[in-house]
Amino acid sequence: MPPTGQFHLAVLPGRTTFEEELMGAEVNSGRNTSLEALLAEFGYTHEQLADEVNRTAEQLFGKPANCTDRHVRRWIAGDVQRPWTQYLLPLQEIFGRGPEAMGFLERKSSKPLPTPAGPVQVRNADSLQRRTFIAGALVATLGIDQTPGHGRLGSSDIERIQGTISRLDAHFNGLGGGALVDVAVEYLLRLRHALDHCVYGERVERALNRAMAEVAACAGWSAHDCGQHERAAQLRNEALQAALLARDPVSVTRAWSDLAAQAEHGGRPAEAARINRAALSERHVRNHPLLSSLLHSRLADCLAQTGDPKSMGRHLAAAERTYDRVEVTGTPSWLRFLTHAELAGLAAIAHQSAGQYVHGEGHAARTLELLDERFTRNRAYYTVLLAELQLAQGEYERASATASSIRMDAVSSSRITARLERVTEVIRSQGGRT
């Protein structure tokens, strides 16, 4: 799994020549048939594997490994029993196997796989270990490790991929971004690998690109939930590119809407409003009432931020009217969060942006009354919003009680945690109870 940050290896020699590569590596007497079989199984040529090692190394270490097809030939020929770590770790990521399973021999002189260098506090190390454990468990639970890496893909493979995407979306709505961002990014890489190395027809190709757009969008919101805004922007751009390649109008509209949200959260509500208006003008949106309702709600918040409360009200009303035409059957997994409760919550957000705190509080309270129990993350978000709206009215005791009711132990979202901390700090500064 690719780490979230750049790791500096404790043992990462800078040798790039083959004479230096052989230093410290004993000569093997036999051909590495295990590695040779893996290349055949995954469909790699020597040059393609070298390129994949460099790409994976850049994700792991922040720079390529300078691997060439000659390195690969020497590994297969058995000239090197165990490659340097700068090659070995990417190989493990690519094939999902340990060194011995790839035909490399254990050397008594070999050092253990490196860990991130630099002083790390115990608290942070524990947190990292916990996130790594959760992410590893999610890979297995969500079925990401079953993504095909070679062979011919058909409709059954697409169905399994869609099932995994549904589980990704449900996890985000239930628990938040947290460890999910790395898991979603890993799944995106696996789907890209399938797109590059599997055999399929045009229909499956479009479905794969649509799946990549959906996963990139989920990863983008997860990154946003973790406060990783640059990463979120990059992932949302990837989602748009994949949606365009899929030639899927709904996926394209979703990608544009997410980029509008990116602009809004970046302090550019007028830009976000223009994007949402353009998305609403597309013909296919008229036949997709749930998507239309979401776009109207998000546009309403943008207009509130630009000082146009009348237009905000019109679009909130349009969101309600459009939602009345929604049919539950056939709803994409990423849109299943948009219930009557969520619609009230989006109205509360818009009223908060417009400075209409009493109306906003009413909508937020209605959201919490209607919200399904499975949306743990969203419940925490709207409870914090309710406390913010109460604070804005000077209701410190009520805000304190609201904030105290929030349980963040079941939610993994630094974005929500940061907002709750700000609410708590304001309450404390006013002498309120928490």
Short mmCIF file of C-alpha atoms in Angstrom, two decimals:
data_model
loop_
_atom_site.label_atom_id
_atom_site.label_comp_id
_atom_site.label_asym_id
_atom_site.label_seq_id
_atom_site.Cartn_x
_atom_site.Cartn_y
_atom_site.Cartn_z
CA MET A 1 0.00 0.00 0.00
CA PRO A 2 1.47 3.39 -0.94
CA PRO A 3 2.22 5.52 2.11
CA THR A 4 0.69 8.95 2.53
CA GLY A 5 3.98 10.75 2.87
CA GLN A 6 7.47 10.53 1.55
CA PHE A 7 9.60 7.94 3.31
CA HIS A 8 13.35 8.32 3.57
CA LEU A 9 14.96 4.92 3.67
CA ALA A 10 17.49 4.11 6.32
CA VAL A 11 19.24 1.80 3.83
CA LEU A 12 18.89 3.10 0.30
CA PRO A 13 22.20 3.00 -1.57
CA GLY A 14 22.57 5.39 -4.43
CA ARG A 15 24.45 2.90 -6.61
CA THR A 16 23.12 2.69 -10.11
CA THR A 17 25.88 0.89 -12.05
CA PHE A 18 25.73 -2.87 -12.42
CA GLU A 19 29.21 -3.37 -11.01
CA GLU A 20 28.18 -1.52 -7.87
CA GLU A 21 24.85 -3.36 -7.79
CA LEU A 22 26.73 -6.63 -7.44
CA MET A 23 28.59 -5.34 -4.39
CA GLY A 24 27.19 -7.10 -1.36
CA ALA A 25 25.12 -9.46 -3.51
CA GLU A 26 26.37 -12.98 -3.96
CA VAL A 27 26.22 -14.55 -7.40
CA ASN A 28 23.40 -17.02 -7.77
CA SER A 29 24.11 -20.28 -9.46
CA GLY A 30 20.67 -20.78 -11.02
CA ARG A 31 18.05 -18.96 -13.06
CA ASN A 32 15.24 -17.25 -11.10
CA THR A 33 12.35 -19.19 -12.56
CA SER A 34 9.92 -17.84 -9.93
CA LEU A 35 10.40 -14.24 -11.03
CA GLU A 36 10.33 -15.30 -14.66
CA ALA A 37 6.98 -16.99 -14.08
CA LEU A 38 5.60 -13.88 -12.38
CA LEU A 39 6.50 -11.76 -15.41
CA ALA A 40 4.64 -14.20 -17.63
CA GLU A 41 1.67 -14.34 -15.25
CA PHE A 42 1.33 -10.54 -15.04
CA GLY A 43 2.15 -10.00 -18.71
CA TYR A 44 5.27 -7.86 -18.21
CA THR A 45 8.20 -7.55 -20.57
CA HIS A 46 11.57 -6.77 -19.00
CA GLU A 47 11.24 -3.13 -19.98
CA GLN A 48 7.65 -2.86 -18.71
CA LEU A 49 8.57 -4.29 -15.32
CA ALA A 50 11.47 -1.85 -15.03
CA ASP A 51 9.09 1.03 -15.77
CA GLU A 52 6.62 -0.28 -13.17
CA VAL A 53 9.40 -0.57 -10.56
CA ASN A 54 10.37 3.06 -11.19
CA ARG A 55 6.76 4.26 -10.99
CA THR A 56 6.10 2.33 -7.77
CA ALA A 57 9.39 3.49 -6.24
CA GLU A 58 8.42 7.10 -6.90
CA GLN A 59 5.17 6.53 -4.99
CA LEU A 60 6.97 4.83 -2.11
CA PHE A 61 10.12 6.91 -1.83
CA GLY A 62 9.38 10.13 -3.70
CA LYS A 63 11.88 9.36 -6.49
CA PRO A 64 12.33 6.65 -9.14
CA ALA A 65 14.71 3.72 -8.61
CA ASN A 66 16.56 4.15 -11.94
CA CYS A 67 15.65 0.59 -12.83
CA THR A 68 16.23 -0.61 -16.41
CA ASP A 69 15.46 -3.75 -18.36
CA ARG A 70 19.05 -4.86 -17.76
CA HIS A 71 18.39 -4.99 -14.01
CA VAL A 72 15.42 -7.26 -14.69
CA ARG A 73 17.43 -9.54 -16.95
CA ARG A 74 20.12 -9.93 -14.29
CA TRP A 75 17.51 -10.78 -11.62
CA ILE A 76 16.00 -13.45 -13.87
CA ALA A 77 19.38 -14.81 -14.89
CA GLY A 78 20.19 -15.27 -11.21
CA ASP A 79 23.15 -12.90 -11.24
CA VAL A 80 21.77 -11.22 -8.10
CA GLN A 81 20.28 -13.22 -5.24
CA ARG A 82 18.52 -10.28 -3.63
CA PRO A 83 18.11 -6.78 -5.16
CA TRP A 84 18.74 -3.63 -3.22
CA THR A 85 15.83 -2.32 -1.18
CA GLN A 86 15.12 0.46 -3.70
CA TYR A 87 14.10 -2.30 -6.14
CA LEU A 88 12.89 -4.99 -3.74
CA LEU A 89 10.13 -3.00 -2.03
CA PRO A 90 8.55 -1.91 -5.35
CA LEU A 91 8.71 -5.51 -6.57
CA GLN A 92 6.83 -6.62 -3.46
CA GLU A 93 4.19 -3.96 -4.11
CA ILE A 94 3.82 -4.93 -7.78
CA PHE A 95 3.52 -8.69 -7.34
CA GLY A 96 2.10 -8.80 -3.82
CA ARG A 97 4.67 -11.40 -2.75
CA GLY A 98 7.59 -11.58 -0.37
CA PRO A 99 11.23 -11.79 -1.55
CA GLU A 100 11.48 -15.57 -1.24
CA ALA A 101 8.19 -16.09 -3.14
CA MET A 102 9.72 -14.06 -5.98
CA GLY A 103 12.73 -16.36 -6.08
CA PHE A 104 15.15 -14.15 -4.19
CA LEU A 105 17.24 -15.79 -1.48
CA GLU A 106 17.60 -14.66 2.11
CA ARG A 107 21.14 -13.55 2.96
CA LYS A 108 22.47 -13.55 6.46
CA SER A 109 24.11 -10.23 5.76
CA SER A 110 20.94 -8.62 4.47
CA LYS A 111 19.41 -5.94 6.62
CA PRO A 112 15.72 -5.85 7.47
CA LEU A 113 13.41 -3.76 5.38
CA PRO A 114 13.86 -0.10 6.32
CA THR A 115 11.53 2.04 8.35
CA PRO A 116 10.99 5.80 8.05
CA ALA A 117 14.00 7.70 9.32
CA GLY A 118 13.92 10.56 11.79
CA PRO A 119 12.61 10.99 15.32
CA VAL A 120 9.00 9.90 15.69
CA GLN A 121 7.03 10.40 18.86
CA VAL A 122 5.50 7.28 20.34
CA ARG A 123 2.00 8.75 20.07
CA ASN A 124 2.44 9.37 16.34
CA ALA A 125 3.99 5.95 15.83
CA ASP A 126 1.04 4.30 17.54
CA SER A 127 -1.35 6.32 15.42
CA LEU A 128 0.49 5.37 12.24
CA GLN A 129 0.53 1.72 13.25
CA ARG A 130 -3.21 1.82 13.95
CA ARG A 131 -3.97 3.48 10.61
CA THR A 132 -1.79 0.96 8.79
CA PHE A 133 -3.57 -1.92 10.53
CA ILE A 134 -7.01 -0.51 9.71
CA ALA A 135 -6.04 0.14 6.09
CA GLY A 136 -4.67 -3.38 5.74
CA ALA A 137 -7.88 -4.82 7.14
CA LEU A 138 -9.95 -2.66 4.79
CA VAL A 139 -8.05 -3.93 1.75
CA ALA A 140 -9.14 -7.47 2.59
CA THR A 141 -12.65 -6.57 3.80
CA LEU A 142 -13.51 -4.46 0.77
CA GLY A 143 -12.11 -7.04 -1.65
CA ILE A 144 -9.47 -4.73 -3.10
CA ASP A 145 -6.83 -7.45 -2.98
CA GLN A 146 -8.92 -9.48 -5.43
CA THR A 147 -8.60 -6.94 -8.24
CA PRO A 148 -7.57 -8.76 -11.45
CA GLY A 149 -4.06 -7.94 -12.63
CA HIS A 150 -3.87 -9.97 -15.84
CA GLY A 151 -5.96 -12.00 -18.25
CA ARG A 152 -9.20 -11.12 -19.98
CA LEU A 153 -11.83 -9.04 -18.19
CA GLY A 154 -15.55 -9.50 -18.65
CA SER A 155 -18.87 -8.39 -17.22
CA SER A 156 -18.45 -10.50 -14.07
CA ASP A 157 -15.21 -8.66 -13.26
CA ILE A 158 -16.97 -5.32 -13.68
CA GLU A 159 -19.75 -6.47 -11.36
CA ARG A 160 -17.21 -7.39 -8.67
CA ILE A 161 -15.46 -4.03 -9.11
CA GLN A 162 -18.77 -2.20 -8.73
CA GLY A 163 -19.46 -4.19 -5.57
CA THR A 164 -16.14 -3.04 -4.13
CA ILE A 165 -16.89 0.57 -5.05
CA SER A 166 -20.25 0.33 -3.28
CA ARG A 167 -18.46 -0.87 -0.14
CA LEU A 168 -15.96 2.00 -0.42
CA ASP A 169 -18.78 4.55 -0.62
CA ALA A 170 -20.63 2.96 2.27
CA HIS A 171 -17.49 3.00 4.43
CA PHE A 172 -16.94 6.72 3.76
CA ASN A 173 -20.54 7.61 4.59
CA GLY A 174 -20.38 5.48 7.70
CA LEU A 175 -16.97 6.28 9.19
CA GLY A 176 -15.33 9.05 7.18
CA GLY A 177 -12.10 9.37 5.19
CA GLY A 178 -9.46 8.29 7.70
CA ALA A 179 -7.64 5.19 6.56
CA LEU A 180 -9.94 4.98 3.53
CA VAL A 181 -7.98 7.53 1.52
CA ASP A 182 -4.92 5.26 1.21
CA VAL A 183 -7.10 2.23 0.55
CA ALA A 184 -9.02 4.06 -2.20
CA VAL A 185 -5.79 5.30 -3.78
CA GLU A 186 -4.40 1.76 -3.74
CA TYR A 187 -7.55 0.51 -5.42
CA LEU A 188 -7.21 3.25 -8.02
CA LEU A 189 -3.66 2.04 -8.75
CA ARG A 190 -4.85 -1.56 -9.05
CA LEU A 191 -7.60 -0.57 -11.49
CA ARG A 192 -5.06 1.40 -13.52
CA HIS A 193 -2.83 -1.69 -13.57
CA ALA A 194 -5.78 -3.75 -14.81
CA LEU A 195 -6.50 -1.16 -17.49
CA ASP A 196 -2.86 -1.26 -18.64
CA HIS A 197 -2.23 -5.01 -18.48
CA CYS A 198 -5.51 -6.88 -18.99
CA VAL A 199 -7.37 -7.72 -22.18
CA TYR A 200 -10.93 -6.46 -22.71
CA GLY A 201 -13.42 -5.10 -25.18
CA GLU A 202 -14.58 -1.51 -25.67
CA ARG A 203 -17.58 -1.87 -23.32
CA VAL A 204 -15.41 -3.18 -20.50
CA GLU A 205 -12.82 -0.45 -21.16
CA ARG A 206 -15.45 2.24 -20.68
CA ALA A 207 -16.70 0.51 -17.53
CA LEU A 208 -13.16 0.37 -16.15
CA ASN A 209 -12.65 4.09 -16.78
CA ARG A 210 -16.00 4.81 -15.13
CA ALA A 211 -14.94 2.71 -12.13
CA MET A 212 -11.66 4.64 -11.92
CA ALA A 213 -13.62 7.91 -11.96
CA GLU A 214 -15.80 6.69 -9.10
CA VAL A 215 -12.87 5.47 -7.01
CA ALA A 216 -10.88 8.67 -7.63
CA ALA A 217 -13.91 10.73 -6.56
CA CYS A 218 -14.28 8.69 -3.36
CA ALA A 219 -10.56 9.03 -2.69
CA GLY A 220 -10.81 12.78 -3.31
CA TRP A 221 -13.53 13.22 -0.69
CA SER A 222 -11.60 10.98 1.71
CA ALA A 223 -8.49 13.13 1.25
CA HIS A 224 -10.60 16.24 1.81
CA ASP A 225 -12.00 14.67 4.97
CA CYS A 226 -8.41 14.26 6.18
CA GLY A 227 -7.46 17.85 5.38
CA GLN A 228 -5.24 16.78 2.44
CA HIS A 229 -6.56 19.42 0.06
CA GLU A 230 -3.82 19.29 -2.59
CA ARG A 231 -4.15 15.54 -2.77
CA ALA A 232 -7.92 15.88 -3.01
CA ALA A 233 -7.59 18.30 -5.94
CA GLN A 234 -5.25 15.92 -7.77
CA LEU A 235 -7.61 12.98 -7.27
CA ARG A 236 -10.62 14.98 -8.44
CA ASN A 237 -8.77 15.93 -11.61
CA GLU A 238 -8.02 12.24 -12.14
CA ALA A 239 -11.72 11.51 -11.66
CA LEU A 240 -12.64 14.02 -14.37
CA GLN A 241 -10.10 12.58 -16.79
CA ALA A 242 -11.33 9.02 -16.25
CA ALA A 243 -14.97 10.11 -16.58
CA LEU A 244 -14.21 11.80 -19.90
CA LEU A 245 -12.46 8.65 -21.15
CA ALA A 246 -15.47 6.60 -20.04
CA ARG A 247 -17.74 8.97 -21.99
CA ASP A 248 -20.16 8.76 -19.10
CA PRO A 249 -22.17 12.00 -18.65
CA VAL A 250 -23.17 11.33 -15.02
CA SER A 251 -19.55 10.61 -14.01
CA VAL A 252 -18.39 13.78 -15.77
CA THR A 253 -21.04 15.84 -13.97
CA ARG A 254 -20.05 14.30 -10.65
CA ALA A 255 -16.40 15.15 -11.29
CA TRP A 256 -17.26 18.76 -12.17
CA SER A 257 -19.45 19.05 -9.08
CA ASP A 258 -16.61 17.78 -6.88
CA LEU A 259 -14.23 20.29 -8.46
CA ALA A 260 -16.81 22.97 -7.72
CA ALA A 261 -16.81 21.85 -4.08
CA GLN A 262 -13.01 22.07 -4.18
CA ALA A 263 -13.23 25.67 -5.40
CA GLU A 264 -15.84 26.54 -2.77
CA HIS A 265 -13.77 25.10 0.09
CA GLY A 266 -10.78 26.97 -1.32
CA GLY A 267 -12.59 30.29 -0.89
CA ARG A 268 -13.77 30.68 -4.52
CA PRO A 269 -17.59 30.40 -4.26
CA ALA A 270 -18.24 32.40 -7.45
CA GLU A 271 -16.15 29.93 -9.44
CA ALA A 272 -17.95 27.04 -7.77
CA ALA A 273 -21.31 28.60 -8.64
CA ARG A 274 -20.35 28.87 -12.32
CA ILE A 275 -19.34 25.20 -12.43
CA ASN A 276 -22.54 24.06 -10.72
CA ARG A 277 -24.69 26.18 -13.07
CA ALA A 278 -22.94 24.69 -16.09
CA ALA A 279 -23.48 21.18 -14.72
CA LEU A 280 -27.19 21.87 -14.12
CA SER A 281 -27.62 23.03 -17.71
CA GLU A 282 -26.62 19.62 -19.12
CA ARG A 283 -29.55 17.79 -20.67
CA HIS A 284 -28.93 14.45 -18.98
CA VAL A 285 -29.20 16.07 -15.52
CA ARG A 286 -32.89 16.75 -16.15
CA ASN A 287 -33.45 13.00 -16.31
CA HIS A 288 -31.48 12.38 -13.11
CA PRO A 289 -33.46 14.08 -10.31
CA LEU A 290 -31.16 12.95 -7.48
CA LEU A 291 -28.09 14.43 -9.15
CA SER A 292 -30.05 17.57 -10.03
CA SER A 293 -31.19 17.95 -6.43
CA LEU A 294 -27.58 17.70 -5.21
CA LEU A 295 -26.38 20.31 -7.71
CA HIS A 296 -29.18 22.73 -6.74
CA SER A 297 -28.27 22.32 -3.04
CA ARG A 298 -24.57 22.90 -3.62
CA LEU A 299 -25.27 25.89 -5.86
CA ALA A 300 -27.48 27.35 -3.12
CA ASP A 301 -24.56 27.33 -0.69
CA CYS A 302 -22.28 29.00 -3.26
CA LEU A 303 -24.86 31.73 -3.83
CA ALA A 304 -25.22 32.26 -0.09
CA GLN A 305 -21.47 32.81 0.15
CA THR A 306 -21.55 35.35 -2.69
CA GLY A 307 -24.25 37.38 -0.91
CA ASP A 308 -27.30 36.32 -2.92
CA PRO A 309 -29.74 34.82 -0.36
CA LYS A 310 -32.77 35.16 -2.66
CA SER A 311 -31.21 32.97 -5.33
CA MET A 312 -30.06 30.63 -2.56
CA GLY A 313 -33.68 30.21 -1.50
CA ARG A 314 -34.83 29.53 -5.05
CA HIS A 315 -32.29 26.76 -5.54
CA LEU A 316 -33.06 25.18 -2.17
CA ALA A 317 -36.72 25.09 -3.19
CA ALA A 318 -35.74 23.61 -6.58
CA ALA A 319 -33.71 20.93 -4.77
CA GLU A 320 -36.81 19.96 -2.73
CA ARG A 321 -39.08 19.88 -5.78
CA THR A 322 -36.62 17.83 -7.79
CA TYR A 323 -36.09 15.40 -4.95
CA ASP A 324 -39.80 14.58 -4.96
CA ARG A 325 -39.26 12.93 -8.37
CA VAL A 326 -36.48 10.65 -7.12
CA GLU A 327 -36.86 6.91 -7.57
CA VAL A 328 -35.00 4.84 -4.99
CA THR A 329 -34.25 1.94 -7.32
CA GLY A 330 -31.08 2.16 -9.36
CA THR A 331 -29.44 4.84 -7.23
CA PRO A 332 -25.63 4.86 -7.66
CA SER A 333 -23.79 3.98 -4.45
CA TRP A 334 -22.11 7.39 -4.24
CA LEU A 335 -25.50 9.15 -4.24
CA ARG A 336 -27.16 6.98 -1.59
CA PHE A 337 -26.18 9.47 1.09
CA LEU A 338 -28.59 12.03 -0.40
CA THR A 339 -31.72 11.34 1.65
CA HIS A 340 -34.37 13.74 3.00
CA ALA A 341 -32.11 14.13 6.04
CA GLU A 342 -29.10 15.08 3.92
CA LEU A 343 -31.16 17.52 1.90
CA ALA A 344 -32.11 19.31 5.12
CA GLY A 345 -28.44 19.24 6.13
CA LEU A 346 -27.34 20.88 2.89
CA ALA A 347 -29.99 23.55 3.47
CA ALA A 348 -28.56 24.09 6.97
CA ILE A 349 -25.09 24.61 5.46
CA ALA A 350 -26.45 27.17 3.00
CA HIS A 351 -28.32 29.07 5.74
CA GLN A 352 -25.15 29.12 7.84
CA SER A 353 -23.26 30.64 4.89
CA ALA A 354 -25.99 33.25 4.51
CA GLY A 355 -25.84 34.15 8.20
CA GLN A 356 -29.39 32.88 8.76
CA TYR A 357 -28.53 30.93 11.89
CA VAL A 358 -32.04 30.34 13.27
CA HIS A 359 -33.22 28.79 9.99
CA GLY A 360 -29.99 26.86 9.77
CA GLU A 361 -30.44 25.44 13.26
CA GLY A 362 -33.93 24.26 12.38
CA HIS A 363 -32.68 22.44 9.30
CA ALA A 364 -29.75 20.91 11.20
CA ALA A 365 -32.04 19.65 13.95
CA ARG A 366 -34.34 18.11 11.33
CA THR A 367 -31.34 16.43 9.73
CA LEU A 368 -30.37 14.74 12.97
CA GLU A 369 -33.95 13.60 13.53
CA LEU A 370 -34.17 11.96 10.10
CA LEU A 371 -30.62 10.73 9.61
CA ASP A 372 -30.18 6.97 9.28
CA GLU A 373 -28.03 5.37 11.97
CA ARG A 374 -25.61 3.94 9.42
CA PHE A 375 -24.38 7.45 8.53
CA THR A 376 -22.18 7.81 11.63
CA ARG A 377 -19.77 10.22 9.96
CA ASN A 378 -22.54 12.48 8.67
CA ARG A 379 -24.25 12.49 12.07
CA ALA A 380 -21.06 13.78 13.68
CA TYR A 381 -20.68 16.41 10.94
CA TYR A 382 -24.20 17.80 11.32
CA THR A 383 -24.05 17.71 15.10
CA VAL A 384 -20.95 19.91 14.94
CA LEU A 385 -22.80 22.14 12.48
CA LEU A 386 -25.70 22.41 14.92
CA ALA A 387 -23.31 23.45 17.70
CA GLU A 388 -21.75 26.07 15.40
CA LEU A 389 -25.18 27.51 14.59
CA GLN A 390 -26.05 27.66 18.29
CA LEU A 391 -22.76 29.40 19.06
CA ALA A 392 -23.46 31.95 16.32
CA GLN A 393 -26.64 32.86 18.22
CA GLY A 394 -24.78 33.18 21.51
CA GLU A 395 -26.38 30.00 22.92
CA TYR A 396 -23.24 28.75 24.66
CA GLU A 397 -24.91 26.35 27.07
CA ARG A 398 -26.91 24.67 24.33
CA ALA A 399 -23.87 24.52 22.09
CA SER A 400 -21.90 22.96 24.93
CA ALA A 401 -24.54 20.27 25.41
CA THR A 402 -24.64 19.60 21.67
CA ALA A 403 -20.86 19.34 21.40
CA SER A 404 -20.70 17.03 24.42
CA SER A 405 -23.07 14.59 22.72
CA ILE A 406 -20.68 13.95 19.84
CA ARG A 407 -18.75 10.68 19.87
CA MET A 408 -15.73 10.90 17.60
CA ASP A 409 -14.30 7.51 18.55
CA ALA A 410 -16.31 5.85 15.76
CA VAL A 411 -15.49 8.52 13.16
CA SER A 412 -12.23 9.01 11.28
CA SER A 413 -12.27 12.57 9.95
CA SER A 414 -9.70 15.17 10.90
CA ARG A 415 -11.90 17.77 9.18
CA ILE A 416 -14.79 17.14 11.58
CA THR A 417 -12.44 16.81 14.54
CA ALA A 418 -10.89 20.22 13.78
CA ARG A 419 -14.30 21.89 13.63
CA LEU A 420 -15.34 20.29 16.91
CA GLU A 421 -12.12 21.50 18.54
CA ARG A 422 -12.84 25.06 17.40
CA VAL A 423 -16.35 24.87 18.83
CA THR A 424 -15.00 23.52 22.13
CA GLU A 425 -12.38 26.27 22.32
CA VAL A 426 -15.01 29.00 21.82
CA ILE A 427 -17.19 27.46 24.53
CA ARG A 428 -14.25 27.27 26.93
CA SER A 429 -13.30 30.87 26.24
CA GLN A 430 -16.84 31.89 27.27
CA GLY A 431 -16.71 29.83 30.45
CA GLY A 432 -19.23 27.30 29.20
CA ARG A 433 -19.22 23.68 30.22
CA THR A 434 -17.96 20.90 27.92
#
